[in-house]
PDB file of C-alpha atoms and ligand atoms in Angstrom:
ATOM      1  CA  MET A   4      61.078 119.643  99.379  1.00  0.00           C
ATOM      2  CA  SER A   5      62.013 116.181  98.180  1.00  0.00           C
ATOM      3  CA  HIS A   6      64.362 114.013 100.116  1.00  0.00           C
ATOM      4  CA  ILE A   7      66.393 111.025  98.892  1.00  0.00           C
ATOM      5  CA  GLU A   8      67.559 108.514 101.448  1.00  0.00           C
ATOM      6  CA  SER A   9      70.422 106.086 100.835  1.00  0.00           C
ATOM      7  CA  LEU A  10      69.252 102.555 101.636  1.00  0.00           C
ATOM      8  CA  PHE A  11      71.203  99.302 101.935  1.00  0.00           C
ATOM      9  CA  VAL A  12      74.493 101.009 102.489  1.00  0.00           C
ATOM     10  CA  THR A  13      77.777  99.179 101.826  1.00  0.00           C
ATOM     11  CA  HIS A  14      80.363 100.219 104.388  1.00  0.00           C
ATOM     12  CA  LEU A  15      84.017 100.672 103.538  1.00  0.00           C
ATOM     13  CA  TYR A  16      85.943 101.495 106.718  1.00  0.00           C
ATOM     14  CA  ARG A  17      89.297 103.225 106.402  1.00  0.00           C
ATOM     15  CA  GLU A  18      91.899 104.143 108.986  1.00  0.00           C
ATOM     16  CA  GLU A  19      95.493 105.293 108.574  1.00  0.00           C
ATOM     17  CA  LEU A  20      97.662 103.410 111.057  1.00  0.00           C
ATOM     18  CA  GLY A  21     100.372 106.067 111.178  1.00  0.00           C
ATOM     19  CA  GLY A  22     102.094 107.687 114.139  1.00  0.00           C
ATOM     20  CA  GLY A  23     101.949 105.276 117.056  1.00  0.00           C
ATOM     21  CA  SER A  24     101.914 102.238 114.756  1.00  0.00           C
ATOM     22  CA  ARG A  25     105.002 103.174 112.714  1.00  0.00           C
ATOM     23  CA  ARG A  26     107.291 100.775 114.597  1.00  0.00           C
ATOM     24  CA  LEU A  27     104.740  97.983 114.336  1.00  0.00           C
ATOM     25  CA  LEU A  28     104.369  98.523 110.587  1.00  0.00           C
ATOM     26  CA  LYS A  29     108.159  98.277 110.159  1.00  0.00           C
ATOM     27  CA  ASP A  30     108.236  95.092 112.270  1.00  0.00           C
ATOM     28  CA  LEU A  31     105.447  93.604 110.161  1.00  0.00           C
ATOM     29  CA  GLN A  32     107.194  94.478 106.891  1.00  0.00           C
ATOM     30  CA  HIS A  33     110.289  92.698 108.149  1.00  0.00           C
ATOM     31  CA  SER A  34     108.302  89.706 109.429  1.00  0.00           C
ATOM     32  CA  CYS A  35     106.429  89.304 106.146  1.00  0.00           C
ATOM     33  CA  ARG A  36     109.665  89.082 104.164  1.00  0.00           C
ATOM     34  CA  VAL A  37     111.314  86.702 106.650  1.00  0.00           C
ATOM     35  CA  ILE A  38     108.265  84.427 106.894  1.00  0.00           C
ATOM     36  CA  ALA A  39     107.846  84.399 103.103  1.00  0.00           C
ATOM     37  CA  GLY A  40     111.509  83.432 102.698  1.00  0.00           C
ATOM     38  CA  ASP A  41     111.208  80.579 105.212  1.00  0.00           C
ATOM     39  CA  ASP A  42     107.837  79.204 104.101  1.00  0.00           C
ATOM     40  CA  GLY A  43     108.723  76.532 101.548  1.00  0.00           C
ATOM     41  CA  ALA A  44     105.176  75.114 101.564  1.00  0.00           C
ATOM     42  CA  GLY A  45     103.764  78.552 100.775  1.00  0.00           C
ATOM     43  CA  GLN A  46     106.294  79.118  98.010  1.00  0.00           C
ATOM     44  CA  ASN A  47     105.438  75.726  96.494  1.00  0.00           C
ATOM     45  CA  TRP A  48     101.726  76.528  96.716  1.00  0.00           C
ATOM     46  CA  ALA A  49     102.260  79.834  94.891  1.00  0.00           C
ATOM     47  CA  MET A  50     104.294  78.058  92.226  1.00  0.00           C
ATOM     48  CA  ALA A  51     101.704  75.296  91.755  1.00  0.00           C
ATOM     49  CA  LYS A  52      98.834  77.805  91.556  1.00  0.00           C
ATOM     50  CA  LYS A  53     100.826  80.241  89.418  1.00  0.00           C
ATOM     51  CA  TYR A  54     100.253  82.893  92.088  1.00  0.00           C
ATOM     52  CA  PRO A  55     102.361  85.894  91.082  1.00  0.00           C
ATOM     53  CA  GLY A  56     104.203  86.384  94.357  1.00  0.00           C
ATOM     54  CA  TYR A  57     103.748  84.839  97.777  1.00  0.00           C
ATOM     55  CA  THR A  58     100.819  84.270 100.118  1.00  0.00           C
ATOM     56  CA  SER A  59     100.740  82.426 103.422  1.00  0.00           C
ATOM     57  CA  TYR A  60      96.999  81.839 102.965  1.00  0.00           C
ATOM     58  CA  ALA A  61      97.229  78.105 102.269  1.00  0.00           C
ATOM     59  CA  SER A  62     100.317  77.262 104.330  1.00  0.00           C
ATOM     60  CA  LEU A  63     100.337  79.110 107.699  1.00  0.00           C
ATOM     61  CA  ASN A  64      97.412  79.481 110.092  1.00  0.00           C
ATOM     62  CA  ASP A  65      99.292  80.619 113.195  1.00  0.00           C
ATOM     63  CA  LEU A  66     100.883  83.989 112.380  1.00  0.00           C
ATOM     64  CA  PRO A  67      99.813  85.664 115.704  1.00  0.00           C
ATOM     65  CA  GLU A  68     101.321  82.752 117.692  1.00  0.00           C
ATOM     66  CA  ARG A  69     104.397  82.611 115.487  1.00  0.00           C
ATOM     67  CA  ASP A  70     105.244  86.316 115.579  1.00  0.00           C
ATOM     68  CA  PRO A  71     104.474  88.918 118.292  1.00  0.00           C
ATOM     69  CA  ALA A  72     104.073  91.685 115.687  1.00  0.00           C
ATOM     70  CA  PHE A  73     101.061  89.836 114.285  1.00  0.00           C
ATOM     71  CA  ALA A  74      99.614  89.368 117.774  1.00  0.00           C
ATOM     72  CA  GLU A  75      99.983  93.120 118.353  1.00  0.00           C
ATOM     73  CA  LEU A  76      98.314  93.848 115.023  1.00  0.00           C
ATOM     74  CA  VAL A  77      95.344  91.607 115.869  1.00  0.00           C
ATOM     75  CA  GLU A  78      94.783  93.577 119.095  1.00  0.00           C
ATOM     76  CA  ILE A  79      94.568  96.779 117.060  1.00  0.00           C
ATOM     77  CA  LEU A  80      92.330  95.162 114.445  1.00  0.00           C
ATOM     78  CA  ASP A  81      89.934  93.893 117.146  1.00  0.00           C
ATOM     79  CA  GLY A  82      89.165  97.502 118.107  1.00  0.00           C
ATOM     80  CA  HIS A  83      88.561  98.631 114.549  1.00  0.00           C
ATOM     81  CA  VAL A  84      86.381  95.633 113.711  1.00  0.00           C
ATOM     82  CA  ALA A  85      84.298  96.300 116.850  1.00  0.00           C
ATOM     83  CA  GLU A  86      83.878  99.893 115.653  1.00  0.00           C
ATOM     84  CA  PHE A  87      82.830  98.631 112.215  1.00  0.00           C
ATOM     85  CA  ALA A  88      80.244  96.342 113.857  1.00  0.00           C
ATOM     86  CA  ARG A  89      78.847  99.297 115.834  1.00  0.00           C
ATOM     87  CA  THR A  90      78.665 101.469 112.724  1.00  0.00           C
ATOM     88  CA  ALA A  91      76.816  98.729 110.845  1.00  0.00           C
ATOM     89  CA  ASP A  92      74.414  98.159 113.792  1.00  0.00           C
ATOM     90  CA  PHE A  93      75.223  94.437 113.868  1.00  0.00           C
ATOM     91  CA  ASP A  94      73.209  92.634 116.533  1.00  0.00           C
ATOM     92  CA  LEU A  95      75.812  90.161 117.738  1.00  0.00           C
ATOM     93  CA  GLY A  96      73.719  88.765 120.567  1.00  0.00           C
ATOM     94  CA  GLY A  97      76.255  89.735 123.225  1.00  0.00           C
ATOM     95  CA  ARG A  98      79.118  88.092 121.403  1.00  0.00           C
ATOM     96  CA  ARG A  99      81.828  89.836 119.452  1.00  0.00           C
ATOM     97  CA  LEU A 100      83.489  89.297 116.111  1.00  0.00           C
ATOM     98  CA  SER A 101      86.801  87.495 116.375  1.00  0.00           C
ATOM     99  CA  ILE A 102      89.588  86.820 113.940  1.00  0.00           C
ATOM    100  CA  ASN A 103      89.469  83.456 112.163  1.00  0.00           C
ATOM    101  CA  SER A 104      92.290  83.899 109.671  1.00  0.00           C
ATOM    102  CA  ILE A 105      95.130  86.275 108.862  1.00  0.00           C
ATOM    103  CA  TRP A 106      97.646  85.933 106.058  1.00  0.00           C
ATOM    104  CA  ILE A 107     100.448  87.665 104.166  1.00  0.00           C
ATOM    105  CA  ASN A 108     100.219  88.776 100.530  1.00  0.00           C
ATOM    106  CA  ILE A 109     103.308  89.737  98.557  1.00  0.00           C
ATOM    107  CA  LEU A 110     102.244  90.630  95.044  1.00  0.00           C
ATOM    108  CA  ASP A 111     104.999  90.771  92.429  1.00  0.00           C
ATOM    109  CA  PRO A 112     105.137  93.469  89.767  1.00  0.00           C
ATOM    110  CA  GLY A 113     102.681  92.337  87.068  1.00  0.00           C
ATOM    111  CA  GLY A 114     100.723  90.260  89.572  1.00  0.00           C
ATOM    112  CA  PHE A 115      97.001  90.582  90.190  1.00  0.00           C
ATOM    113  CA  HIS A 116      94.287  88.929  92.253  1.00  0.00           C
ATOM    114  CA  ALA A 117      91.039  88.107  90.442  1.00  0.00           C
ATOM    115  CA  SER A 118      87.613  89.077  91.746  1.00  0.00           C
ATOM    116  CA  HIS A 119      86.485  87.146  94.848  1.00  0.00           C
ATOM    117  CA  ILE A 120      84.575  87.221  98.130  1.00  0.00           C
ATOM    118  CA  HIS A 121      85.613  85.795 101.534  1.00  0.00           C
ATOM    119  CA  PRO A 122      83.129  83.012 102.437  1.00  0.00           C
ATOM    120  CA  HIS A 123      82.365  81.915 106.025  1.00  0.00           C
ATOM    121  CA  SER A 124      83.247  85.323 107.462  1.00  0.00           C
ATOM    122  CA  VAL A 125      81.503  88.540 108.532  1.00  0.00           C
ATOM    123  CA  VAL A 126      84.108  91.274 108.181  1.00  0.00           C
ATOM    124  CA  SER A 127      87.245  91.134 106.049  1.00  0.00           C
ATOM    125  CA  GLY A 128      90.031  93.591 105.578  1.00  0.00           C
ATOM    126  CA  THR A 129      93.574  94.423 104.648  1.00  0.00           C
ATOM    127  CA  VAL A 130      96.453  96.402 106.138  1.00  0.00           C
ATOM    128  CA  TYR A 131      98.900  97.758 103.563  1.00  0.00           C
ATOM    129  CA  LEU A 132     102.574  97.560 104.502  1.00  0.00           C
ATOM    130  CA  GLU A 133     104.299  98.448 101.249  1.00  0.00           C
ATOM    131  CA  PHE A 134     102.357 100.262  98.602  1.00  0.00           C
ATOM    132  CA  PRO A 135     104.871 101.472  95.987  1.00  0.00           C
ATOM    133  CA  LYS A 136     104.066 104.077  93.346  1.00  0.00           C
ATOM    134  CA  GLY A 137     101.994 102.477  90.584  1.00  0.00           C
ATOM    135  CA  ALA A 138     100.748  99.618  92.774  1.00  0.00           C
ATOM    136  CA  SER A 139      97.145  98.657  92.099  1.00  0.00           C
ATOM    137  CA  ALA A 140      94.323  99.951  94.262  1.00  0.00           C
ATOM    138  CA  ILE A 141      91.735  97.473  95.533  1.00  0.00           C
ATOM    139  CA  LYS A 142      88.570  97.546  93.426  1.00  0.00           C
ATOM    140  CA  PHE A 143      85.142  96.865  94.967  1.00  0.00           C
ATOM    141  CA  GLU A 144      82.060  95.861  92.976  1.00  0.00           C
ATOM    142  CA  ASP A 145      78.439  96.828  93.632  1.00  0.00           C
ATOM    143  CA  PRO A 146      76.877  93.549  94.877  1.00  0.00           C
ATOM    144  CA  ARG A 147      73.644  94.406  93.032  1.00  0.00           C
ATOM    145  CA  LEU A 148      75.372  94.384  89.662  1.00  0.00           C
ATOM    146  CA  PRO A 149      73.802  91.055  88.529  1.00  0.00           C
ATOM    147  CA  MET A 150      70.345  92.631  89.029  1.00  0.00           C
ATOM    148  CA  MET A 151      70.989  95.778  87.025  1.00  0.00           C
ATOM    149  CA  MET A 152      69.325  94.583  83.822  1.00  0.00           C
ATOM    150  CA  ALA A 153      68.675  97.982  82.243  1.00  0.00           C
ATOM    151  CA  ALA A 154      70.477 100.298  84.635  1.00  0.00           C
ATOM    152  CA  PRO A 155      72.474 102.970  82.805  1.00  0.00           C
ATOM    153  CA  PRO A 156      76.195 103.176  83.353  1.00  0.00           C
ATOM    154  CA  ARG A 157      77.387 105.854  85.768  1.00  0.00           C
ATOM    155  CA  LYS A 158      79.085 109.066  84.733  1.00  0.00           C
ATOM    156  CA  PRO A 159      82.885 108.946  84.951  1.00  0.00           C
ATOM    157  CA  ARG A 160      82.826 111.551  87.733  1.00  0.00           C
ATOM    158  CA  ALA A 161      79.858 110.061  89.612  1.00  0.00           C
ATOM    159  CA  ARG A 162      80.042 110.287  93.371  1.00  0.00           C
ATOM    160  CA  SER A 163      81.540 107.097  94.819  1.00  0.00           C
ATOM    161  CA  ARG A 164      78.183 106.213  96.423  1.00  0.00           C
ATOM    162  CA  ASN A 165      76.659 105.971  92.924  1.00  0.00           C
ATOM    163  CA  GLN A 166      79.447 104.124  91.166  1.00  0.00           C
ATOM    164  CA  THR A 167      79.200 100.413  90.360  1.00  0.00           C
ATOM    165  CA  PHE A 168      82.951  99.903  90.834  1.00  0.00           C
ATOM    166  CA  VAL A 169      84.955 101.814  93.419  1.00  0.00           C
ATOM    167  CA  SER A 170      88.732 101.674  93.724  1.00  0.00           C
ATOM    168  CA  ALA A 171      90.299 102.473  97.078  1.00  0.00           C
ATOM    169  CA  GLU A 172      93.873 103.709  96.784  1.00  0.00           C
ATOM    170  CA  PRO A 173      95.666 102.812 100.013  1.00  0.00           C
ATOM    171  CA  LYS A 174      98.950 104.111 101.385  1.00  0.00           C
ATOM    172  CA  THR A 175     101.465 102.364 103.589  1.00  0.00           C
ATOM    173  CA  GLY A 176      99.650 101.972 106.912  1.00  0.00           C
ATOM    174  CA  THR A 177      96.108 102.086 105.520  1.00  0.00           C
ATOM    175  CA  LEU A 178      93.602  99.700 107.076  1.00  0.00           C
ATOM    176  CA  LEU A 179      90.461  98.852 105.094  1.00  0.00           C
ATOM    177  CA  LEU A 180      87.482  96.859 106.385  1.00  0.00           C
ATOM    178  CA  TRP A 181      84.362  95.690 104.532  1.00  0.00           C
ATOM    179  CA  GLU A 182      81.689  93.028 104.851  1.00  0.00           C
ATOM    180  CA  SER A 183      83.019  89.692 103.640  1.00  0.00           C
ATOM    181  CA  TRP A 184      80.354  89.245 100.941  1.00  0.00           C
ATOM    182  CA  LEU A 185      81.595  92.327  99.087  1.00  0.00           C
ATOM    183  CA  ARG A 186      83.296  91.244  95.876  1.00  0.00           C
ATOM    184  CA  HIS A 187      86.704  92.789  95.218  1.00  0.00           C
ATOM    185  CA  GLU A 188      89.801  92.368  93.116  1.00  0.00           C
ATOM    186  CA  VAL A 189      93.352  93.644  92.842  1.00  0.00           C
ATOM    187  CA  PRO A 190      94.095  94.697  89.257  1.00  0.00           C
ATOM    188  CA  LEU A 191      97.555  94.325  87.739  1.00  0.00           C
ATOM    189  CA  ASN A 192     100.370  95.605  89.972  1.00  0.00           C
ATOM    190  CA  ALA A 193     102.066  98.126  87.692  1.00  0.00           C
ATOM    191  CA  ALA A 194     104.653  99.101  90.313  1.00  0.00           C
ATOM    192  CA  ASP A 195     108.328  98.190  89.872  1.00  0.00           C
ATOM    193  CA  SER A 196     108.420  96.516  93.279  1.00  0.00           C
ATOM    194  CA  GLU A 197     106.369  94.240  95.502  1.00  0.00           C
ATOM    195  CA  ARG A 198     103.042  95.268  96.979  1.00  0.00           C
ATOM    196  CA  ILE A 199     102.884  93.866 100.520  1.00  0.00           C
ATOM    197  CA  SER A 200      99.737  93.572 102.598  1.00  0.00           C
ATOM    198  CA  ILE A 201      98.180  91.519 105.377  1.00  0.00           C
ATOM    199  CA  SER A 202      94.593  90.339 104.950  1.00  0.00           C
ATOM    200  CA  PHE A 203      92.254  88.814 107.517  1.00  0.00           C
ATOM    201  CA  ASN A 204      88.739  87.558 108.212  1.00  0.00           C
ATOM    202  CA  TYR A 205      86.581  88.015 111.272  1.00  0.00           C
ATOM    203  CA  GLY A 206      83.775  85.599 112.104  1.00  0.00           C
ATOM    204  CA  TRP A 207      80.925  85.672 114.587  1.00  0.00           C
TER     205      TRP A 207
HETATM  206 FE1  LIG B 326      90.227  89.456  99.220  1.00  0.00          FE
END
């Protein structure tokens, strides 16, 4: 009897932060809008870079100190990232992964975020706060793609483990984690309203 093992697995960790986190998610939604409205430097950055919406990525590096809802979120994220590290069998030499950046993304209708990785980090992720109907899923790319010189394309209904691109459709309250080298993009936001999320990086 033959046996096929899956080697070099790429982990995508998913958790629905419902129930007990409902109040926190509401607080974060409110905070994101208030902070975006107050952050003139961030708005100017988005304008200068033609970013279709708002991000605090380049303007604010103190969200957990600035707002208790973010501090509460980071406590929750710490637990999930530790679980991710256990699942991936990371040998952290007695240390743990800790957050090195966290930022707000408000993507306008028609906005998108081109393919990228998150350098200088180990685990990256996103929590979705507002994910309206028609909003774009996050699309991950097989990191071996540049080596697939003569590899056939995959069938449209291929199992996700065999696909070269995998889209994860979040809901409000979904948390996704992945290793920071994994290339991903947000295709065009076809929703009529803003797509709001919080992204973050953990380092070692
Ligand atoms: Fe990203």
